[in-house]
């Protein structure tokens, strides 16, 4: 792996460094943001959920804008501008003393990160040669997890309370990213022309019923998935003397993914029907969230987070794989972009409703965790029922038998993502590559 890193071109290394810096800066803030909003500013759980939903919504607007502008102004420009906008947002959060100012600052931060994300993904895909695509995307997952894990360790060992200067540090990291990106990345789309989206592409996507149905279901899946980023810190404020120590749970999650994701993919995901993997993953999300009711110590929070991340490792790669298989040839990037919008919509709805669900705990302490578990169970049953829907299964079977796939297709290891509650994303080439089913 080190030899492969040394053989990579400078722009690719800069993009990977940018992935590390974005996750380091963002995850200095994520674990303690709900704590800061509830304890330091005095927001209730519902308004904390609204604040997190604001980030997810603004991130999606930024992603759509960034993807459009990157094809016209170039990736370097959009990555730099996105980093600077996010830096301004972090400074605003650090100075915020009211709910309105918090929401505006979080929206600016989300929009900046949204501008950055599609250009970084496209840059990695375009700059990776045929021989090092697999290595490049593997490194992407590794450095993202390293950034997230390192931020948790920094908070755990060096930070007391929820000091605003953490947001200024995060802002400074993004400013460094902007400077490095502007100086080291090639202008426009490098040597290759920036690819436009074909006319009528969006109409083709929305007329494709298997993708539309799966997309609607995915909104509810992401709504459930987004609950941990809200529920875990709030529970930590109730049981820990130093609630910001909950950041270490994210470090444990990162290490777990780095160590076990490939093993789980090889021994479980690749051997069962994708919707069975999704159903099991959803059940584990529900168990992880529900077990927070019994978590009365830091170790309890770690166990709940670990159960959740096992479900996560089943869920997220399978979601991406399913989107990839449902996509039309030549439009896989567009399919992933729209799937990303749906994930943001789901997380926004989840954060809005999650705050209300957690407030139910004031009447009956077990109620929020029971609701989470029941929703997970219902969603898993819905996903299993899709196995019987013939149009969707026919689309998946057709993709699995595709013959025109490249010999060396990128196999992307999942890694932390670019917004608050979705710690994984991947990029695939605009081709369909499938392992032929044995007959």
Tab-separated table of C-alpha atoms in Angstrom:
chain	number	residue	atom	x	y	z
A	1	UNK	CA	0.000	0.000	0.000
A	2	UNK	CA	2.855	2.417	0.807
A	3	UNK	CA	4.454	1.717	-2.554
A	4	UNK	CA	1.126	2.421	-4.243
A	5	UNK	CA	0.848	5.697	-2.355
A	6	UNK	CA	4.321	6.741	-3.486
A	7	UNK	CA	3.385	5.935	-7.082
A	8	UNK	CA	0.272	8.116	-7.008
A	9	UNK	CA	0.381	11.470	-8.737
A	10	UNK	CA	0.488	14.627	-6.650
A	11	UNK	CA	-3.116	15.755	-7.388
A	12	UNK	CA	-4.450	12.382	-6.180
A	13	UNK	CA	-2.462	12.641	-2.954
A	14	UNK	CA	-3.817	16.175	-2.443
A	15	UNK	CA	-7.385	14.937	-2.882
A	16	UNK	CA	-6.799	12.164	-0.328
A	17	UNK	CA	-5.242	14.698	2.041
A	18	UNK	CA	-8.360	16.809	1.558
A	19	UNK	CA	-10.538	13.845	2.537
A	20	UNK	CA	-8.515	13.429	5.730
A	21	UNK	CA	-8.690	17.150	6.595
A	22	UNK	CA	-12.432	17.429	5.988
A	23	UNK	CA	-13.171	14.497	8.275
A	24	UNK	CA	-10.717	15.671	10.909
A	25	UNK	CA	-12.269	19.149	10.950
A	26	UNK	CA	-15.896	18.048	10.732
A	27	UNK	CA	-15.656	15.333	13.380
A	28	UNK	CA	-14.042	17.708	15.844
A	29	UNK	CA	-17.512	19.243	15.867
A	30	UNK	CA	-20.036	16.458	15.184
A	31	UNK	CA	-19.839	14.479	18.451
A	32	UNK	CA	-20.192	17.523	20.691
A	33	UNK	CA	-22.504	19.688	18.572
A	34	UNK	CA	-25.767	18.345	20.081
A	35	UNK	CA	-24.201	18.735	23.543
A	36	UNK	CA	-23.180	22.330	22.834
A	37	UNK	CA	-26.629	23.168	21.497
A	38	UNK	CA	-28.473	21.629	24.451
A	39	UNK	CA	-26.176	22.556	27.354
A	40	UNK	CA	-24.339	25.741	26.390
A	41	UNK	CA	-27.050	27.441	24.335
A	42	UNK	CA	-30.043	25.828	26.027
A	43	UNK	CA	-31.896	24.386	23.033
A	44	UNK	CA	-34.367	21.600	23.642
A	45	UNK	CA	-34.126	18.250	21.889
A	46	UNK	CA	-36.559	19.260	19.131
A	47	UNK	CA	-34.614	22.378	18.166
A	48	UNK	CA	-31.371	20.394	18.268
A	49	UNK	CA	-32.951	18.020	15.734
A	50	UNK	CA	-33.984	20.977	13.574
A	51	UNK	CA	-30.406	22.269	13.647
A	52	UNK	CA	-28.995	18.934	12.474
A	53	UNK	CA	-31.687	18.687	9.802
A	54	UNK	CA	-30.642	22.106	8.536
A	55	UNK	CA	-27.160	20.787	7.864
A	56	UNK	CA	-28.419	17.800	5.892
A	57	UNK	CA	-30.758	19.948	3.779
A	58	UNK	CA	-28.142	22.613	3.019
A	59	UNK	CA	-25.592	19.912	2.189
A	60	UNK	CA	-27.882	18.549	-0.520
A	61	UNK	CA	-28.372	21.998	-2.053
A	62	UNK	CA	-24.619	22.456	-1.987
A	63	UNK	CA	-24.086	19.060	-3.647
A	64	UNK	CA	-26.477	19.855	-6.483
A	65	UNK	CA	-24.915	23.292	-7.003
A	66	UNK	CA	-21.365	21.973	-6.692
A	67	UNK	CA	-21.896	19.195	-9.198
A	68	UNK	CA	-23.375	21.666	-11.712
A	69	UNK	CA	-20.645	24.307	-11.264
A	70	UNK	CA	-17.749	21.822	-11.210
A	71	UNK	CA	-18.502	20.933	-14.836
A	72	UNK	CA	-18.249	24.594	-15.800
A	73	UNK	CA	-15.738	26.227	-13.441
A	74	UNK	CA	-13.563	23.213	-12.639
A	75	UNK	CA	-13.085	21.064	-9.543
A	76	UNK	CA	-10.261	23.092	-8.019
A	77	UNK	CA	-12.394	26.231	-7.893
A	78	UNK	CA	-15.398	24.486	-6.323
A	79	UNK	CA	-13.340	22.520	-3.776
A	80	UNK	CA	-11.591	25.728	-2.691
A	81	UNK	CA	-14.760	27.807	-2.505
A	82	UNK	CA	-16.599	25.019	-0.669
A	83	UNK	CA	-13.841	24.755	1.954
A	84	UNK	CA	-13.854	28.520	2.539
A	85	UNK	CA	-17.653	28.640	2.846
A	86	UNK	CA	-17.578	25.772	5.363
A	87	UNK	CA	-14.827	27.589	7.306
A	88	UNK	CA	-17.027	30.675	7.574
A	89	UNK	CA	-19.884	28.516	8.831
A	90	UNK	CA	-17.748	26.944	11.564
A	91	UNK	CA	-16.674	30.402	12.787
A	92	UNK	CA	-20.329	31.417	12.897
A	93	UNK	CA	-21.221	28.378	15.014
A	94	UNK	CA	-18.410	29.249	17.434
A	95	UNK	CA	-19.826	32.739	17.952
A	96	UNK	CA	-23.495	31.696	18.009
A	97	UNK	CA	-25.588	32.482	21.062
A	98	UNK	CA	-29.099	32.144	19.620
A	99	UNK	CA	-31.064	29.497	17.761
A	100	UNK	CA	-31.458	31.615	14.608
A	101	UNK	CA	-27.729	32.345	14.351
A	102	UNK	CA	-26.947	28.664	14.940
A	103	UNK	CA	-29.274	27.558	12.146
A	104	UNK	CA	-27.842	30.087	9.682
A	105	UNK	CA	-24.247	29.121	10.542
A	106	UNK	CA	-24.966	25.398	10.279
A	107	UNK	CA	-26.667	25.969	6.919
A	108	UNK	CA	-23.565	27.797	5.645
A	109	UNK	CA	-21.329	24.968	6.854
A	110	UNK	CA	-23.496	22.320	5.226
A	111	UNK	CA	-23.660	24.212	1.952
A	112	UNK	CA	-19.881	24.588	1.855
A	113	UNK	CA	-19.300	20.897	2.480
A	114	UNK	CA	-21.926	20.109	-0.129
A	115	UNK	CA	-20.050	22.192	-2.711
A	116	UNK	CA	-16.865	20.308	-1.889
A	117	UNK	CA	-18.178	16.734	-1.988
A	118	UNK	CA	-19.074	16.048	-5.662
A	119	UNK	CA	-15.901	17.670	-6.987
A	120	UNK	CA	-13.726	15.607	-4.659
A	121	UNK	CA	-15.501	12.389	-5.649
A	122	UNK	CA	-15.271	13.192	-9.343
A	123	UNK	CA	-11.615	14.172	-8.986
A	124	UNK	CA	-10.659	10.864	-7.379
A	125	UNK	CA	-12.552	8.923	-10.044
A	126	UNK	CA	-11.039	10.915	-12.912
A	127	UNK	CA	-7.435	11.028	-11.668
A	128	UNK	CA	-7.162	7.358	-10.710
A	129	UNK	CA	-5.637	5.384	-13.551
A	130	UNK	CA	-6.988	1.986	-14.533
A	131	UNK	CA	-4.201	0.301	-12.572
A	132	UNK	CA	-4.556	2.172	-9.287
A	133	UNK	CA	-8.311	2.831	-9.019
A	134	UNK	CA	-8.802	0.117	-6.421
A	135	UNK	CA	-5.879	1.392	-4.343
A	136	UNK	CA	-7.005	5.016	-4.601
A	137	UNK	CA	-10.514	4.297	-3.366
A	138	UNK	CA	-9.185	2.017	-0.630
A	139	UNK	CA	-6.944	4.824	0.577
A	140	UNK	CA	-9.950	7.141	0.477
A	141	UNK	CA	-11.790	4.972	2.979
A	142	UNK	CA	-8.704	4.603	5.179
A	143	UNK	CA	-7.805	8.304	5.397
A	144	UNK	CA	-11.435	9.254	6.033
A	145	UNK	CA	-11.624	6.862	8.969
A	146	UNK	CA	-8.234	8.050	10.211
A	147	UNK	CA	-9.473	11.633	10.205
A	148	UNK	CA	-12.659	10.750	12.056
A	149	UNK	CA	-10.871	8.523	14.562
A	150	UNK	CA	-8.137	11.079	15.239
A	151	UNK	CA	-10.689	13.801	15.936
A	152	UNK	CA	-12.369	11.622	18.564
A	153	UNK	CA	-9.037	10.988	20.289
A	154	UNK	CA	-8.223	14.702	20.290
A	155	UNK	CA	-11.535	15.548	21.936
A	156	UNK	CA	-11.259	12.713	24.461
A	157	UNK	CA	-7.710	13.444	25.639
A	158	UNK	CA	-7.320	17.197	25.211
A	159	UNK	CA	-10.718	18.891	25.375
A	160	UNK	CA	-12.685	19.616	28.545
A	161	UNK	CA	-16.301	20.654	28.210
A	162	UNK	CA	-17.585	22.033	24.886
A	163	UNK	CA	-15.303	25.019	24.170
A	164	UNK	CA	-16.175	27.227	21.158
A	165	UNK	CA	-12.523	27.276	20.048
A	166	UNK	CA	-13.039	23.768	18.630
A	167	UNK	CA	-15.134	25.360	15.898
A	168	UNK	CA	-12.360	27.848	15.177
A	169	UNK	CA	-9.864	24.984	14.917
A	170	UNK	CA	-12.198	23.210	12.494
A	171	UNK	CA	-12.469	26.444	10.507
A	172	UNK	CA	-8.691	26.742	10.372
A	173	UNK	CA	-8.399	23.172	9.060
A	174	UNK	CA	-10.785	24.020	6.239
A	175	UNK	CA	-8.832	27.186	5.398
A	176	UNK	CA	-5.676	25.061	5.129
A	177	UNK	CA	-7.599	22.688	2.844
A	178	UNK	CA	-8.672	25.594	0.625
A	179	UNK	CA	-5.110	26.916	0.305
A	180	UNK	CA	-3.605	23.498	-0.445
A	181	UNK	CA	-6.336	22.666	-2.970
A	182	UNK	CA	-5.970	25.954	-4.837
A	183	UNK	CA	-2.184	25.701	-5.049
A	184	UNK	CA	-1.817	21.979	-5.784
A	185	UNK	CA	-4.852	20.815	-7.777
A	186	UNK	CA	-5.087	21.243	-11.565
A	187	UNK	CA	-7.458	23.849	-12.962
A	188	UNK	CA	-10.760	22.844	-14.578
A	189	UNK	CA	-10.990	19.022	-14.826
A	190	UNK	CA	-7.310	18.465	-15.476
A	191	UNK	CA	-6.295	17.087	-18.863
A	192	UNK	CA	-9.715	15.545	-19.518
A	193	UNK	CA	-12.770	17.616	-20.531
A	194	UNK	CA	-15.442	18.042	-17.854
A	195	UNK	CA	-18.276	15.611	-18.764
A	196	UNK	CA	-21.773	17.098	-19.193
A	197	UNK	CA	-24.942	15.253	-18.181
A	198	UNK	CA	-26.871	14.022	-21.252
A	199	UNK	CA	-30.120	15.767	-22.153
A	200	UNK	CA	-33.135	13.998	-20.681
A	201	UNK	CA	-31.073	12.047	-18.142
A	202	UNK	CA	-33.158	13.105	-15.139
A	203	UNK	CA	-36.370	12.092	-16.924
A	204	UNK	CA	-34.934	8.612	-17.565
A	205	UNK	CA	-34.103	8.203	-13.884
A	206	UNK	CA	-37.493	9.234	-12.548
A	207	UNK	CA	-39.315	7.002	-15.030
A	208	UNK	CA	-37.381	3.967	-13.813
A	209	UNK	CA	-39.788	2.403	-11.305
A	210	UNK	CA	-37.338	0.044	-9.500
A	211	UNK	CA	-35.068	2.977	-8.621
A	212	UNK	CA	-37.985	5.210	-7.619
A	213	UNK	CA	-39.477	2.571	-5.298
A	214	UNK	CA	-36.116	1.711	-3.742
A	215	UNK	CA	-35.373	5.417	-3.396
A	216	UNK	CA	-38.608	6.018	-1.467
A	217	UNK	CA	-37.785	3.149	0.890
A	218	UNK	CA	-34.250	4.477	1.295
A	219	UNK	CA	-35.603	7.785	2.633
A	220	UNK	CA	-37.027	5.947	5.644
A	221	UNK	CA	-33.838	3.906	6.039
A	222	UNK	CA	-31.694	7.063	6.183
A	223	UNK	CA	-34.174	8.652	8.591
A	224	UNK	CA	-33.563	5.782	11.027
A	225	UNK	CA	-29.827	5.732	10.350
A	226	UNK	CA	-29.484	9.406	11.252
A	227	UNK	CA	-30.814	8.898	14.777
A	228	UNK	CA	-27.511	7.829	16.359
A	229	UNK	CA	-25.825	11.199	15.818
A	230	UNK	CA	-28.676	12.813	17.762
A	231	UNK	CA	-29.618	10.166	20.318
A	232	UNK	CA	-26.129	9.122	21.464
A	233	UNK	CA	-24.865	12.599	22.480
A	234	UNK	CA	-28.189	13.428	24.147
A	235	UNK	CA	-28.037	10.203	26.152
A	236	UNK	CA	-24.421	10.999	27.032
A	237	UNK	CA	-25.495	14.288	28.628
A	238	UNK	CA	-27.763	12.306	30.952
A	239	UNK	CA	-25.260	9.703	32.155
A	240	UNK	CA	-21.702	11.069	31.751
A	241	UNK	CA	-19.950	13.672	33.875
A	242	UNK	CA	-17.986	14.717	30.783
A	243	UNK	CA	-20.460	14.272	27.906
A	244	UNK	CA	-17.883	15.272	25.285
A	245	UNK	CA	-16.115	11.950	25.977
A	246	UNK	CA	-18.789	10.468	23.723
A	247	UNK	CA	-16.501	11.523	20.847
A	248	UNK	CA	-14.427	8.442	21.571
A	249	UNK	CA	-17.385	6.306	20.470
A	250	UNK	CA	-16.836	7.652	16.941
A	251	UNK	CA	-13.188	6.627	17.187
A	252	UNK	CA	-14.233	3.097	18.152
A	253	UNK	CA	-16.641	3.086	15.199
A	254	UNK	CA	-13.884	4.105	12.795
A	255	UNK	CA	-11.499	1.430	14.042
A	256	UNK	CA	-14.269	-1.168	13.826
A	257	UNK	CA	-14.985	-0.281	10.208
A	258	UNK	CA	-11.308	-0.309	9.209
A	259	UNK	CA	-10.734	-3.706	10.819
A	260	UNK	CA	-13.945	-5.592	10.028
A	261	UNK	CA	-15.628	-4.093	6.942
A	262	UNK	CA	-13.763	-6.219	4.389
A	263	UNK	CA	-14.371	-9.369	6.450
A	264	UNK	CA	-18.097	-8.678	6.773
A	265	UNK	CA	-18.366	-7.927	3.062
A	266	UNK	CA	-16.568	-11.131	2.099
A	267	UNK	CA	-18.229	-13.539	4.521
A	268	UNK	CA	-21.748	-12.089	4.775
A	269	UNK	CA	-22.766	-9.459	2.228
A	270	UNK	CA	-21.375	-11.333	-0.777
A	271	UNK	CA	-23.116	-14.593	0.238
A	272	UNK	CA	-26.695	-13.475	0.878
A	273	UNK	CA	-29.402	-11.606	-1.012
A	274	UNK	CA	-28.775	-7.853	-0.766
A	275	UNK	CA	-32.195	-7.202	0.740
A	276	UNK	CA	-31.574	-9.827	3.413
A	277	UNK	CA	-28.354	-7.977	4.270
A	278	UNK	CA	-30.320	-4.718	4.414
A	279	UNK	CA	-32.969	-6.249	6.678
A	280	UNK	CA	-30.378	-7.649	9.096
A	281	UNK	CA	-28.553	-4.324	9.087
A	282	UNK	CA	-31.766	-2.470	9.917
A	283	UNK	CA	-32.512	-4.824	12.795
A	284	UNK	CA	-29.032	-4.211	14.218
A	285	UNK	CA	-29.541	-0.446	13.908
A	286	UNK	CA	-32.720	-0.858	15.920
A	287	UNK	CA	-30.977	-3.004	18.540
A	288	UNK	CA	-28.134	-0.492	18.812
A	289	UNK	CA	-30.522	2.430	19.264
A	290	UNK	CA	-32.859	0.511	21.590
A	291	UNK	CA	-29.980	-0.649	23.784
A	292	UNK	CA	-29.203	2.981	24.640
A	293	UNK	CA	-32.053	2.654	27.160
A	294	UNK	CA	-29.854	0.351	29.245
A	295	UNK	CA	-26.625	2.286	28.624
A	296	UNK	CA	-25.795	3.844	31.982
A	297	UNK	CA	-22.044	4.269	31.510
A	298	UNK	CA	-19.478	5.077	28.856
A	299	UNK	CA	-18.944	1.366	28.205
A	300	UNK	CA	-22.680	0.994	27.639
A	301	UNK	CA	-22.578	3.759	25.036
A	302	UNK	CA	-19.634	2.058	23.304
A	303	UNK	CA	-21.518	-1.267	23.174
A	304	UNK	CA	-24.602	0.398	21.710
A	305	UNK	CA	-22.489	2.215	19.152
A	306	UNK	CA	-20.686	-1.005	18.249
A	307	UNK	CA	-23.955	-2.891	17.654
A	308	UNK	CA	-25.121	0.012	15.529
A	309	UNK	CA	-21.920	0.085	13.446
A	310	UNK	CA	-22.158	-3.665	12.719
A	311	UNK	CA	-25.571	-2.982	11.209
A	312	UNK	CA	-24.047	-0.003	9.447
A	313	UNK	CA	-21.378	-2.191	7.833
A	314	UNK	CA	-24.108	-4.439	6.442
A	315	UNK	CA	-26.389	-1.612	5.417
A	316	UNK	CA	-24.276	1.051	3.727
A	317	UNK	CA	-22.234	-1.002	1.244
A	318	UNK	CA	-25.388	-2.873	0.260
A	319	UNK	CA	-27.280	0.380	-0.297
A	320	UNK	CA	-24.535	1.663	-2.593
A	321	UNK	CA	-24.272	-1.670	-4.374
A	322	UNK	CA	-28.024	-1.758	-4.979
A	323	UNK	CA	-28.026	1.785	-6.379
A	324	UNK	CA	-25.138	0.792	-8.635
A	325	UNK	CA	-27.003	-2.249	-9.941
A	326	UNK	CA	-30.209	-0.299	-10.517
A	327	UNK	CA	-28.445	2.456	-12.441
A	328	UNK	CA	-28.553	2.810	-16.194
A	329	UNK	CA	-25.326	2.440	-18.155
A	330	UNK	CA	-23.533	5.768	-18.522
A	331	UNK	CA	-25.641	7.429	-15.810
A	332	UNK	CA	-24.349	5.802	-12.653
A	333	UNK	CA	-22.906	9.089	-11.393
A	334	UNK	CA	-26.307	10.747	-11.748
A	335	UNK	CA	-28.007	7.839	-9.983
A	336	UNK	CA	-25.598	8.196	-7.045
A	337	UNK	CA	-26.108	11.969	-6.965
A	338	UNK	CA	-29.888	11.552	-6.723
A	339	UNK	CA	-29.474	8.773	-4.163
A	340	UNK	CA	-27.351	11.191	-2.130
A	341	UNK	CA	-30.168	13.744	-2.247
A	342	UNK	CA	-32.604	11.105	-1.006
A	343	UNK	CA	-30.255	10.203	1.851
A	344	UNK	CA	-30.081	13.850	2.874
A	345	UNK	CA	-33.857	14.146	2.700
A	346	UNK	CA	-34.234	11.059	4.870
A	347	UNK	CA	-31.744	12.267	7.448
A	348	UNK	CA	-33.413	15.683	7.544
A	349	UNK	CA	-36.786	14.093	8.225
A	350	UNK	CA	-35.162	11.774	10.764
A	351	UNK	CA	-33.554	14.635	12.648
A	352	UNK	CA	-36.764	16.644	12.682
A	353	UNK	CA	-38.823	13.732	13.982
A	354	UNK	CA	-36.022	12.295	16.131
A	355	UNK	CA	-36.056	15.306	18.414
A	356	UNK	CA	-39.764	14.818	18.998
A	357	UNK	CA	-39.288	11.100	19.638
A	358	UNK	CA	-36.571	11.744	22.240
A	359	UNK	CA	-38.858	14.204	24.020
A	360	UNK	CA	-41.245	11.299	24.613
A	361	UNK	CA	-38.681	10.102	27.143
A	362	UNK	CA	-39.774	12.843	29.528
A	363	UNK	CA	-43.081	11.002	29.907
A	364	UNK	CA	-41.802	7.415	29.742
A	365	UNK	CA	-38.044	6.839	29.640
A	366	UNK	CA	-38.329	3.620	27.606
A	367	UNK	CA	-40.607	5.051	24.911
A	368	UNK	CA	-38.056	6.623	22.468
A	369	UNK	CA	-35.917	3.491	22.403
A	370	UNK	CA	-38.965	1.261	21.921
A	371	UNK	CA	-40.108	3.445	19.013
A	372	UNK	CA	-36.684	3.190	17.361
A	373	UNK	CA	-36.684	-0.595	17.686
A	374	UNK	CA	-40.212	-0.995	16.296
A	375	UNK	CA	-39.468	1.275	13.338
A	376	UNK	CA	-36.358	-0.785	12.557
A	377	UNK	CA	-38.404	-3.986	12.681
A	378	UNK	CA	-41.084	-2.575	10.371
A	379	UNK	CA	-38.511	-1.302	7.878
A	380	UNK	CA	-36.734	-4.656	7.800
A	381	UNK	CA	-40.027	-6.372	6.975
A	382	UNK	CA	-40.721	-3.855	4.195
A	383	UNK	CA	-37.266	-4.460	2.706
A	384	UNK	CA	-37.756	-8.234	2.830
A	385	UNK	CA	-41.100	-7.855	1.068
A	386	UNK	CA	-39.329	-6.154	-1.872
A	387	UNK	CA	-37.727	-9.505	-2.666
A	388	UNK	CA	-41.150	-10.554	-3.994
A	389	UNK	CA	-41.569	-7.455	-6.205
A	390	UNK	CA	-40.717	-8.747	-9.679
A	391	UNK	CA	-39.692	-5.478	-11.462
A	392	UNK	CA	-37.071	-4.721	-8.818
A	393	UNK	CA	-35.725	-8.264	-8.710
A	394	UNK	CA	-35.615	-8.446	-12.509
A	395	UNK	CA	-33.530	-5.267	-12.600
A	396	UNK	CA	-31.074	-6.655	-10.049
A	397	UNK	CA	-30.806	-9.999	-11.844
A	398	UNK	CA	-30.171	-8.290	-15.179
A	399	UNK	CA	-27.372	-6.219	-13.649
A	400	UNK	CA	-25.820	-9.300	-12.034
A	401	UNK	CA	-25.516	-10.956	-15.445
A	402	UNK	CA	-23.919	-7.977	-17.208
A	403	UNK	CA	-21.105	-9.082	-19.485
A	404	UNK	CA	-19.702	-5.679	-20.583
A	405	UNK	CA	-17.800	-4.778	-17.444
A	406	UNK	CA	-14.153	-3.657	-17.302
A	407	UNK	CA	-11.465	-6.091	-16.253
A	408	UNK	CA	-10.255	-3.730	-13.543
A	409	UNK	CA	-13.236	-2.086	-11.881
A	410	UNK	CA	-12.807	-0.018	-8.717
A	411	UNK	CA	-13.930	-1.791	-5.569
A	412	UNK	CA	-14.607	0.997	-3.132
A	413	UNK	CA	-14.184	0.469	0.591
A	414	UNK	CA	-16.768	2.497	2.520
A	415	UNK	CA	-15.482	5.382	4.601
A	416	UNK	CA	-16.879	8.364	6.483
A	417	UNK	CA	-18.908	10.655	4.427
A	418	UNK	CA	-19.258	14.368	3.995
A	419	UNK	CA	-22.182	15.287	6.176
A	420	UNK	CA	-23.081	14.966	9.787
A	421	UNK	CA	-24.892	11.681	10.035
A	422	UNK	CA	-23.870	9.708	7.019
A	423	UNK	CA	-20.335	8.453	7.513
A	424	UNK	CA	-19.947	6.586	4.275
A	425	UNK	CA	-20.022	7.321	0.597
A	426	UNK	CA	-18.478	5.903	-2.533
A	427	UNK	CA	-17.937	6.717	-6.182
A	428	UNK	CA	-18.259	4.255	-9.043
A	429	UNK	CA	-17.163	4.528	-12.650
A	430	UNK	CA	-19.865	5.298	-15.234
A	431	UNK	CA	-20.026	1.651	-16.263
A	432	UNK	CA	-21.758	-1.428	-15.002
A	433	UNK	CA	-19.506	-4.134	-13.656
A	434	UNK	CA	-20.996	-7.185	-12.081
A	435	UNK	CA	-19.799	-10.602	-11.010
A	436	UNK	CA	-21.547	-13.118	-13.183
A	437	UNK	CA	-23.822	-15.435	-11.249
A	438	UNK	CA	-22.899	-19.089	-11.243
A	439	UNK	CA	-25.431	-21.351	-12.954
